[in-house]
Amino acid sequence: IIRERVRIPLQRSSYVWNSHPGALPILPQFSDVLRDFPFYLNHLGDTPHPKFTAVIYVSMAAHSAPLLRLVKTVAKSAYAARVVVIWNSETVPASSVKWPSSPIPINVIQAQHKILWGKIESNGYVKRGFRVY
C-alpha cells in the first residue's frame, strides 16, 4: 500500500484511493486509465454501454452441451449485444448448425496464437470497456 502511494511510477490517483471500491481490489496491471473501470464512469461524466459482449474462452471441449447451454442462456439476456466464443481447443469447433439460434450474433474465433486481445479487437467484435489478460 505504501509503495503504491509514495513511489511515482506506481502511484495511483487520490481519487482511486478515496472512492469506492478503492485501490486495493483493482489490479494496476489491468489498466492505468479510469475509463476502463465501469465504477468510475459516473465520475468521468460517462455512462456504461447498455449492452455487453460476452466472451467465452474454450480450452477443453470434452462435452459441448454445457457450452451450448451457456451460449443459449447468455444470448437470451436483454443486455447482451454479442457472444464471442474463443475456441482454443484441439478439437474442431462445432459447426454453425449446432450453435443455438439467437437474436444476437454468435461469433466463433479459432485461437491461433496466445495474444487473444489483438485477434478479438481486429475483428471488431468487442467495442469498448473490455480487455483480456
XYZ file of C-alpha atoms in Angstrom:
133
model
C 0.000 0.000 0.000
C 2.737 2.455 0.949
C 4.690 1.678 -2.220
C 1.659 2.478 -4.377
C 1.022 5.763 -2.586
C 4.601 7.043 -2.481
C 6.567 5.794 -5.492
C 5.769 7.947 -8.522
C 5.746 5.146 -11.182
C 3.422 3.005 -9.055
C 1.339 5.846 -7.659
C -2.389 5.874 -8.311
C -4.527 8.980 -8.144
C -6.050 10.113 -4.875
C -9.473 9.686 -6.473
C -8.821 5.947 -6.922
C -7.724 5.575 -3.293
C -10.536 7.678 -1.822
C -13.547 6.419 -3.776
C -15.415 3.131 -3.920
C -14.135 0.394 -4.340
C -10.711 1.868 -3.561
C -7.341 0.901 -4.985
C -6.761 -2.460 -3.322
C -9.218 -4.638 -5.307
C -8.091 -3.110 -8.623
C -5.076 -4.621 -10.349
C -2.776 -1.854 -11.622
C -1.681 -4.203 -14.435
C -5.205 -4.178 -15.876
C -5.198 -0.530 -16.891
C -3.966 2.887 -15.891
C -6.982 4.594 -17.487
C -10.034 5.169 -15.265
C -12.404 4.828 -18.235
C -11.583 1.092 -18.358
C -13.232 0.577 -14.947
C -17.056 0.757 -15.027
C -17.404 2.030 -11.452
C -15.515 5.263 -12.360
C -17.621 6.162 -15.409
C -20.043 8.398 -13.471
C -17.134 10.437 -12.108
C -15.835 10.887 -15.660
C -19.250 12.030 -16.902
C -19.762 8.908 -18.985
C -22.279 6.107 -18.750
C -21.687 2.408 -19.275
C -22.843 0.918 -22.535
C -26.340 -0.548 -22.060
C -25.340 -3.885 -23.621
C -22.381 -6.194 -23.105
C -20.345 -8.571 -25.216
C -19.931 -11.999 -23.626
C -16.529 -13.558 -24.290
C -16.381 -17.298 -23.616
C -12.962 -18.946 -23.692
C -12.974 -22.659 -24.543
C -9.746 -24.516 -23.792
C -11.085 -28.051 -23.400
C -14.227 -29.155 -25.159
C -14.934 -32.605 -23.778
C -18.705 -32.097 -23.889
C -20.440 -29.429 -25.934
C -23.771 -29.473 -24.045
C -22.656 -27.175 -21.166
C -21.082 -24.725 -23.615
C -24.164 -24.613 -25.830
C -26.393 -24.183 -22.773
C -24.208 -21.272 -21.583
C -24.276 -19.595 -25.002
C -28.055 -20.022 -25.210
C -28.572 -18.592 -21.701
C -26.321 -15.584 -22.300
C -27.904 -14.906 -25.691
C -31.349 -14.708 -24.041
C -30.260 -11.727 -21.929
C -31.842 -8.432 -22.924
C -28.498 -6.769 -22.191
C -26.309 -8.972 -24.409
C -25.153 -7.453 -27.699
C -22.983 -10.331 -28.948
C -21.434 -13.631 -27.880
C -17.814 -14.279 -28.846
C -16.525 -17.822 -28.338
C -12.737 -18.097 -28.398
C -12.001 -21.680 -29.349
C -8.552 -22.736 -28.094
C -9.091 -26.481 -28.041
C -7.515 -29.266 -30.059
C -10.950 -30.401 -31.187
C -12.619 -28.632 -34.075
C -15.314 -26.085 -33.103
C -18.898 -27.148 -33.558
C -20.369 -26.274 -36.928
C -22.722 -23.307 -37.147
C -25.668 -25.717 -37.409
C -25.107 -26.896 -33.825
C -24.984 -23.392 -32.322
C -28.323 -22.307 -30.850
C -30.426 -19.863 -32.828
C -30.141 -16.433 -31.301
C -31.398 -12.877 -31.830
C -27.804 -11.651 -31.336
C -24.657 -12.605 -33.270
C -22.616 -15.571 -32.058
C -19.039 -15.425 -33.334
C -16.588 -18.302 -33.008
C -12.900 -17.421 -33.261
C -10.370 -20.215 -33.682
C -7.462 -19.118 -31.453
C -4.219 -19.446 -33.374
C -1.839 -17.654 -31.031
C -1.550 -16.674 -27.385
C -2.253 -12.961 -27.819
C -6.024 -13.131 -27.920
C -6.937 -9.465 -27.440
C -5.481 -8.407 -30.787
C -7.476 -11.125 -32.526
C -10.764 -10.048 -30.949
C -10.095 -6.339 -31.376
C -9.028 -6.679 -35.029
C -12.328 -8.377 -35.861
C -14.291 -5.575 -34.221
C -16.335 -7.905 -32.016
C -15.659 -6.060 -28.770
C -16.401 -2.348 -28.965
C -15.290 -0.783 -25.674
C -14.680 -1.199 -21.991
C -13.068 -4.597 -22.191
C -9.581 -6.039 -22.021
C -8.371 -9.611 -21.960
C -5.252 -10.527 -19.977
